[in-house]
């Protein structure tokens, strides 16, 4: 009949493993405690920062500066010379592009999207080749 009890060497190995597991559990507990302490410290620091931000006083802008005043008339569009009509000449391209870019920049509040800008540009293309180039796109 076989002996159901473990040998002495198996018992010593199991005891050593048990001791290693206990050490690992102890180290894990200590790390968890340190992590909790750090989280509490960070939480207190965040609460202090939140309190400081809440106590700050920011200057307020008058409603007329934000464009919400009913008493002030709306701001006008900058006055500038309208771009020339582009007839398709290669010698006119640089001047035409400069005029369009300036006009778009000065009208930026009324031309918020690229589509608005493209349509604006198209109104300064003369009939014939320039208009056909634009409509082909």
Short mmCIF file of N, CA, C and O in Angstrom, two decimals, residues 15-108:
data_model
loop_
_atom_site.label_atom_id
_atom_site.label_comp_id
_atom_site.label_asym_id
_atom_site.label_seq_id
_atom_site.Cartn_x
_atom_site.Cartn_y
_atom_site.Cartn_z
N UNK A 15 5.96 24.60 2.15
CA UNK A 15 6.08 25.61 3.20
C UNK A 15 6.83 26.83 2.68
O UNK A 15 6.44 27.97 2.96
N UNK A 16 7.88 26.63 1.88
CA UNK A 16 8.62 27.75 1.29
C UNK A 16 7.72 28.53 0.33
O UNK A 16 7.73 29.76 0.31
N UNK A 17 6.95 27.82 -0.48
CA UNK A 17 6.02 28.48 -1.41
C UNK A 17 4.98 29.28 -0.63
O UNK A 17 4.63 30.39 -1.02
N UNK A 18 4.49 28.70 0.44
CA UNK A 18 3.50 29.39 1.26
C UNK A 18 4.09 30.67 1.84
O UNK A 18 3.45 31.72 1.84
N UNK A 19 5.34 30.61 2.29
CA UNK A 19 6.03 31.78 2.84
C UNK A 19 6.19 32.85 1.75
O UNK A 19 5.98 34.04 2.00
N UNK A 20 6.55 32.47 0.52
CA UNK A 20 6.68 33.41 -0.59
C UNK A 20 5.34 34.06 -0.93
O UNK A 20 5.27 35.26 -1.21
N UNK A 21 4.30 33.28 -0.90
CA UNK A 21 2.96 33.81 -1.19
C UNK A 21 2.56 34.81 -0.11
O UNK A 21 2.03 35.89 -0.42
N UNK A 22 2.84 34.51 1.15
CA UNK A 22 2.54 35.45 2.24
C UNK A 22 3.32 36.75 2.08
O UNK A 22 2.78 37.85 2.29
N UNK A 23 4.58 36.68 1.67
CA UNK A 23 5.38 37.87 1.45
C UNK A 23 4.79 38.71 0.30
O UNK A 23 4.74 39.93 0.39
N UNK A 24 4.38 38.04 -0.76
CA UNK A 24 3.79 38.75 -1.89
C UNK A 24 2.48 39.44 -1.49
O UNK A 24 2.23 40.59 -1.87
N UNK A 25 1.66 38.77 -0.70
CA UNK A 25 0.40 39.35 -0.23
C UNK A 25 0.68 40.56 0.66
O UNK A 25 0.02 41.60 0.56
N UNK A 26 1.67 40.46 1.53
CA UNK A 26 2.05 41.57 2.41
C UNK A 26 2.53 42.77 1.59
O UNK A 26 2.13 43.91 1.83
N UNK A 27 3.36 42.51 0.58
CA UNK A 27 3.87 43.58 -0.28
C UNK A 27 2.72 44.23 -1.05
O UNK A 27 2.66 45.46 -1.20
N UNK A 28 1.79 43.42 -1.51
CA UNK A 28 0.63 43.95 -2.23
C UNK A 28 -0.21 44.83 -1.31
O UNK A 28 -0.67 45.90 -1.71
N UNK A 29 -0.40 44.42 -0.08
CA UNK A 29 -1.15 45.22 0.89
C UNK A 29 -0.47 46.55 1.16
O UNK A 29 -1.12 47.60 1.24
N UNK A 30 0.85 46.53 1.29
CA UNK A 30 1.59 47.77 1.53
C UNK A 30 1.48 48.70 0.33
O UNK A 30 1.30 49.91 0.47
N UNK A 31 1.58 48.16 -0.87
CA UNK A 31 1.45 48.97 -2.09
C UNK A 31 0.05 49.57 -2.19
O UNK A 31 -0.11 50.73 -2.56
N UNK A 32 -0.94 48.77 -1.86
CA UNK A 32 -2.32 49.26 -1.90
C UNK A 32 -2.52 50.40 -0.91
O UNK A 32 -3.16 51.40 -1.22
N UNK A 33 -1.93 50.28 0.28
CA UNK A 33 -2.03 51.34 1.29
C UNK A 33 -1.38 52.62 0.78
O UNK A 33 -1.93 53.71 0.89
N UNK A 34 -0.17 52.48 0.17
CA UNK A 34 0.53 53.66 -0.38
C UNK A 34 -0.29 54.29 -1.50
O UNK A 34 -0.38 55.52 -1.59
N UNK A 35 -0.88 53.48 -2.33
CA UNK A 35 -1.70 54.00 -3.43
C UNK A 35 -2.90 54.77 -2.88
O UNK A 35 -3.21 55.87 -3.34
N UNK A 36 -3.54 54.23 -1.87
CA UNK A 36 -4.67 54.93 -1.24
C UNK A 36 -4.23 56.28 -0.67
O UNK A 36 -4.93 57.28 -0.82
N UNK A 37 -3.08 56.30 -0.02
CA UNK A 37 -2.57 57.55 0.54
C UNK A 37 -2.30 58.57 -0.55
O UNK A 37 -2.65 59.75 -0.42
N UNK A 38 -1.69 58.13 -1.64
CA UNK A 38 -1.41 59.04 -2.76
C UNK A 38 -2.71 59.57 -3.37
O UNK A 38 -2.83 60.75 -3.70
N UNK A 39 -3.69 58.70 -3.52
CA UNK A 39 -4.98 59.13 -4.08
C UNK A 39 -5.66 60.15 -3.17
O UNK A 39 -6.24 61.12 -3.65
N UNK A 40 -5.59 59.94 -1.88
CA UNK A 40 -6.18 60.92 -0.95
C UNK A 40 -5.44 62.26 -1.05
O UNK A 40 -6.06 63.32 -1.05
N UNK A 41 -4.11 62.21 -1.15
CA UNK A 41 -3.32 63.45 -1.27
C UNK A 41 -3.68 64.18 -2.56
O UNK A 41 -3.89 65.40 -2.55
N UNK A 42 -3.77 63.46 -3.66
CA UNK A 42 -4.13 64.07 -4.94
C UNK A 42 -5.56 64.62 -4.88
O UNK A 42 -5.84 65.71 -5.38
N UNK A 43 -6.46 63.89 -4.25
CA UNK A 43 -7.85 64.36 -4.11
C UNK A 43 -7.92 65.66 -3.34
O UNK A 43 -8.65 66.58 -3.74
N UNK A 44 -7.16 65.76 -2.24
CA UNK A 44 -7.15 67.01 -1.47
C UNK A 44 -6.56 68.15 -2.30
O UNK A 44 -7.06 69.28 -2.27
N UNK A 45 -5.50 67.87 -3.07
CA UNK A 45 -4.89 68.90 -3.91
C UNK A 45 -5.88 69.37 -4.98
O UNK A 45 -6.01 70.58 -5.24
N UNK A 46 -6.61 68.44 -5.59
CA UNK A 46 -7.62 68.82 -6.59
C UNK A 46 -8.75 69.64 -5.98
O UNK A 46 -9.24 70.60 -6.60
N UNK A 47 -9.16 69.29 -4.77
CA UNK A 47 -10.19 70.09 -4.08
C UNK A 47 -9.69 71.50 -3.82
O UNK A 47 -10.42 72.48 -4.01
N UNK A 48 -8.41 71.63 -3.40
CA UNK A 48 -7.82 72.96 -3.16
C UNK A 48 -7.78 73.77 -4.46
O UNK A 48 -8.12 74.96 -4.47
N UNK A 49 -7.38 73.13 -5.54
CA UNK A 49 -7.33 73.82 -6.84
C UNK A 49 -8.72 74.26 -7.26
O UNK A 49 -8.92 75.40 -7.71
N UNK A 50 -9.70 73.39 -7.09
CA UNK A 50 -11.08 73.71 -7.45
C UNK A 50 -11.58 74.89 -6.63
O UNK A 50 -12.23 75.81 -7.16
N UNK A 51 -11.29 74.89 -5.34
CA UNK A 51 -11.70 76.01 -4.48
C UNK A 51 -11.04 77.31 -4.91
O UNK A 51 -11.68 78.37 -4.95
N UNK A 52 -9.75 77.25 -5.26
CA UNK A 52 -9.05 78.46 -5.71
C UNK A 52 -9.65 78.99 -7.00
O UNK A 52 -9.84 80.19 -7.15
N UNK A 53 -9.93 78.11 -7.94
CA UNK A 53 -10.53 78.54 -9.21
C UNK A 53 -11.90 79.14 -8.98
O UNK A 53 -12.25 80.17 -9.57
N UNK A 54 -12.68 78.52 -8.11
CA UNK A 54 -14.02 79.03 -7.83
C UNK A 54 -13.98 80.41 -7.18
O UNK A 54 -14.90 81.21 -7.36
N UNK A 55 -12.91 80.70 -6.44
CA UNK A 55 -12.84 81.99 -5.76
C UNK A 55 -12.29 83.10 -6.64
O UNK A 55 -12.32 84.26 -6.26
N UNK A 56 -11.75 82.75 -7.82
CA UNK A 56 -11.21 83.77 -8.72
C UNK A 56 -12.32 84.65 -9.26
O UNK A 56 -13.42 84.19 -9.55
N UNK A 57 -12.02 85.89 -9.46
CA UNK A 57 -12.96 86.84 -10.05
C UNK A 57 -12.41 87.21 -11.42
O UNK A 57 -11.31 87.72 -11.55
N UNK A 58 -13.21 86.93 -12.43
CA UNK A 58 -12.82 87.26 -13.79
C UNK A 58 -13.52 88.53 -14.21
O UNK A 58 -14.71 88.72 -13.92
N UNK A 59 -12.81 89.42 -14.91
CA UNK A 59 -13.47 90.63 -15.39
C UNK A 59 -14.53 90.26 -16.42
O UNK A 59 -14.36 89.33 -17.19
N UNK A 60 -15.62 90.94 -16.36
CA UNK A 60 -16.69 90.67 -17.31
C UNK A 60 -16.62 91.66 -18.45
O UNK A 60 -16.25 92.82 -18.26
N UNK A 61 -16.99 91.19 -19.63
CA UNK A 61 -17.00 92.06 -20.79
C UNK A 61 -18.38 92.70 -20.90
O UNK A 61 -19.39 92.05 -20.64
N UNK A 62 -18.44 93.95 -21.28
CA UNK A 62 -19.75 94.55 -21.51
C UNK A 62 -20.44 93.82 -22.65
O UNK A 62 -19.80 93.33 -23.57
N UNK A 63 -21.74 93.75 -22.59
CA UNK A 63 -22.47 93.01 -23.62
C UNK A 63 -22.27 93.61 -24.99
O UNK A 63 -22.31 92.90 -25.99
N UNK A 64 -22.01 94.89 -25.08
CA UNK A 64 -21.80 95.49 -26.41
C UNK A 64 -20.52 94.96 -27.04
O UNK A 64 -20.41 94.85 -28.25
N UNK A 65 -19.51 94.60 -26.22
CA UNK A 65 -18.27 94.07 -26.75
C UNK A 65 -18.46 92.66 -27.28
O UNK A 65 -17.72 92.19 -28.11
N UNK A 66 -19.48 91.97 -26.79
CA UNK A 66 -19.74 90.61 -27.26
C UNK A 66 -20.75 90.60 -28.40
O UNK A 66 -21.13 89.55 -28.88
N UNK A 67 -21.22 91.75 -28.80
CA UNK A 67 -22.16 91.81 -29.91
C UNK A 67 -23.59 91.51 -29.53
O UNK A 67 -24.38 91.15 -30.38
N UNK A 68 -23.95 91.65 -28.25
CA UNK A 68 -25.30 91.32 -27.81
C UNK A 68 -26.10 92.55 -27.39
O UNK A 68 -27.15 92.42 -26.81
N UNK A 69 -25.62 93.71 -27.66
CA UNK A 69 -26.32 94.89 -27.21
C UNK A 69 -27.40 95.28 -28.22
O UNK A 69 -27.16 95.33 -29.42
N UNK A 70 -28.60 95.52 -27.72
CA UNK A 70 -29.69 95.93 -28.60
C UNK A 70 -29.62 97.41 -28.91
O UNK A 70 -30.16 97.86 -29.92
N UNK A 71 -28.93 98.19 -28.09
CA UNK A 71 -28.91 99.63 -28.29
C UNK A 71 -27.85 100.07 -29.30
O UNK A 71 -28.00 101.08 -29.96
N UNK A 72 -26.77 99.32 -29.43
CA UNK A 72 -25.70 99.71 -30.34
C UNK A 72 -25.98 99.14 -31.73
O UNK A 72 -26.40 98.00 -31.86
N UNK A 73 -25.73 99.92 -32.76
CA UNK A 73 -25.92 99.39 -34.11
C UNK A 73 -24.87 98.34 -34.42
O UNK A 73 -23.79 98.34 -33.83
N UNK A 74 -25.15 97.41 -35.32
CA UNK A 74 -24.15 96.39 -35.65
C UNK A 74 -22.93 97.03 -36.29
O UNK A 74 -23.02 98.06 -36.95
N UNK A 75 -21.81 96.40 -36.05
CA UNK A 75 -20.57 96.91 -36.63
C UNK A 75 -20.63 96.76 -38.14
O UNK A 75 -21.10 95.76 -38.67
N UNK A 76 -20.15 97.78 -38.84
CA UNK A 76 -20.19 97.76 -40.29
C UNK A 76 -19.07 96.91 -40.87
O UNK A 76 -18.13 96.54 -40.20
N UNK A 77 -19.22 96.60 -42.12
CA UNK A 77 -18.20 95.87 -42.85
C UNK A 77 -17.15 96.88 -43.30
O UNK A 77 -17.47 98.00 -43.67
N UNK A 78 -15.91 96.47 -43.23
CA UNK A 78 -14.84 97.37 -43.64
C UNK A 78 -15.04 97.79 -45.09
O UNK A 78 -15.46 97.00 -45.93
N UNK A 79 -14.76 99.04 -45.36
CA UNK A 79 -14.89 99.56 -46.73
C UNK A 79 -13.58 99.31 -47.47
O UNK A 79 -12.50 99.58 -46.96
N UNK A 80 -13.70 98.77 -48.66
CA UNK A 80 -12.53 98.51 -49.48
C UNK A 80 -12.95 98.51 -50.94
O UNK A 80 -14.12 98.39 -51.25
N UNK A 81 -11.97 98.65 -51.80
CA UNK A 81 -12.25 98.63 -53.23
C UNK A 81 -12.58 97.21 -53.64
O UNK A 81 -11.87 96.26 -53.29
N UNK A 82 -13.65 97.05 -54.38
CA UNK A 82 -14.05 95.72 -54.85
C UNK A 82 -12.97 95.16 -55.78
O UNK A 82 -12.33 95.91 -56.52
N UNK A 83 -12.75 93.85 -55.75
CA UNK A 83 -11.78 93.26 -56.67
C UNK A 83 -12.20 93.47 -58.13
O UNK A 83 -13.37 93.59 -58.43
N UNK A 84 -11.22 93.52 -59.00
CA UNK A 84 -11.51 93.67 -60.42
C UNK A 84 -12.13 92.40 -60.97
O UNK A 84 -12.00 91.33 -60.38
N UNK A 85 -12.80 92.50 -62.06
CA UNK A 85 -13.38 91.36 -62.75
C UNK A 85 -12.25 90.63 -63.48
O UNK A 85 -11.49 91.24 -64.22
N UNK A 86 -12.12 89.35 -63.23
CA UNK A 86 -11.05 88.58 -63.85
C UNK A 86 -11.51 88.07 -65.21
O UNK A 86 -12.49 87.36 -65.33
N UNK A 87 -10.75 88.45 -66.24
CA UNK A 87 -11.12 88.12 -67.62
C UNK A 87 -10.33 86.93 -68.17
O UNK A 87 -10.56 86.53 -69.31
N UNK A 88 -9.40 86.40 -67.40
CA UNK A 88 -8.69 85.20 -67.82
C UNK A 88 -7.28 85.42 -68.28
O UNK A 88 -6.59 84.47 -68.64
N UNK A 89 -6.79 86.65 -68.25
CA UNK A 89 -5.44 86.94 -68.70
C UNK A 89 -4.42 86.49 -67.64
O UNK A 89 -4.57 86.78 -66.45
N UNK A 90 -3.38 85.83 -68.10
CA UNK A 90 -2.34 85.34 -67.19
C UNK A 90 -1.65 86.48 -66.47
O UNK A 90 -1.21 86.33 -65.33
N UNK A 91 -1.55 87.64 -67.11
CA UNK A 91 -0.87 88.78 -66.48
C UNK A 91 -1.70 89.39 -65.35
O UNK A 91 -1.17 90.12 -64.52
N UNK A 92 -3.00 89.10 -65.29
CA UNK A 92 -3.88 89.64 -64.25
C UNK A 92 -4.03 88.72 -63.04
O UNK A 92 -4.62 89.12 -62.04
N UNK A 93 -3.53 87.50 -63.13
CA UNK A 93 -3.79 86.49 -62.09
C UNK A 93 -3.29 86.95 -60.72
O UNK A 93 -4.05 86.93 -59.74
N UNK A 94 -2.03 87.36 -60.61
CA UNK A 94 -1.47 87.73 -59.30
C UNK A 94 -2.23 88.88 -58.66
O UNK A 94 -2.58 88.82 -57.46
N UNK A 95 -2.51 89.92 -59.42
CA UNK A 95 -3.23 91.07 -58.87
C UNK A 95 -4.65 90.67 -58.45
O UNK A 95 -5.14 91.07 -57.39
N UNK A 96 -5.30 89.86 -59.29
CA UNK A 96 -6.66 89.42 -58.98
C UNK A 96 -6.68 88.59 -57.69
O UNK A 96 -7.51 88.81 -56.80
N UNK A 97 -5.75 87.65 -57.57
CA UNK A 97 -5.69 86.79 -56.37
C UNK A 97 -5.43 87.64 -55.12
O UNK A 97 -6.08 87.44 -54.08
N UNK A 98 -4.52 88.59 -55.20
CA UNK A 98 -4.25 89.48 -54.06
C UNK A 98 -5.50 90.25 -53.66
O UNK A 98 -5.81 90.38 -52.47
N UNK A 99 -6.23 90.79 -54.65
CA UNK A 99 -7.45 91.55 -54.35
C UNK A 99 -8.52 90.66 -53.73
O UNK A 99 -9.19 91.07 -52.78
N UNK A 100 -8.69 89.46 -54.24
CA UNK A 100 -9.68 88.53 -53.69
C UNK A 100 -9.30 88.15 -52.26
O UNK A 100 -10.14 88.14 -51.35
N UNK A 101 -8.03 87.82 -52.03
CA UNK A 101 -7.59 87.45 -50.67
C UNK A 101 -7.83 88.59 -49.68
O UNK A 101 -8.29 88.36 -48.56
N UNK A 102 -7.52 89.81 -50.09
CA UNK A 102 -7.75 90.97 -49.22
C UNK A 102 -9.23 91.15 -48.94
O UNK A 102 -9.65 91.38 -47.79
N UNK A 103 -10.05 91.05 -49.97
CA UNK A 103 -11.49 91.22 -49.80
C UNK A 103 -12.07 90.12 -48.90
O UNK A 103 -12.92 90.39 -48.05
N UNK A 104 -11.63 88.89 -49.06
CA UNK A 104 -12.11 87.79 -48.23
C UNK A 104 -11.70 88.02 -46.78
O UNK A 104 -12.50 87.82 -45.86
N UNK A 105 -10.48 88.46 -46.56
CA UNK A 105 -10.02 88.72 -45.19
C UNK A 105 -10.84 89.85 -44.55
O UNK A 105 -11.24 89.75 -43.39
N UNK A 106 -11.08 90.90 -45.30
CA UNK A 106 -11.85 92.03 -44.75
C UNK A 106 -13.32 91.67 -44.56
O UNK A 106 -14.01 92.30 -43.77
N UNK A 107 -13.80 90.66 -45.26
CA UNK A 107 -15.19 90.23 -45.16
C UNK A 107 -15.33 88.92 -44.41
O UNK A 107 -16.35 88.23 -44.53
N UNK A 108 -14.33 88.55 -43.62
CA UNK A 108 -14.30 87.23 -43.00
C UNK A 108 -15.53 86.92 -42.15
O UNK A 108 -15.94 85.77 -42.06
#
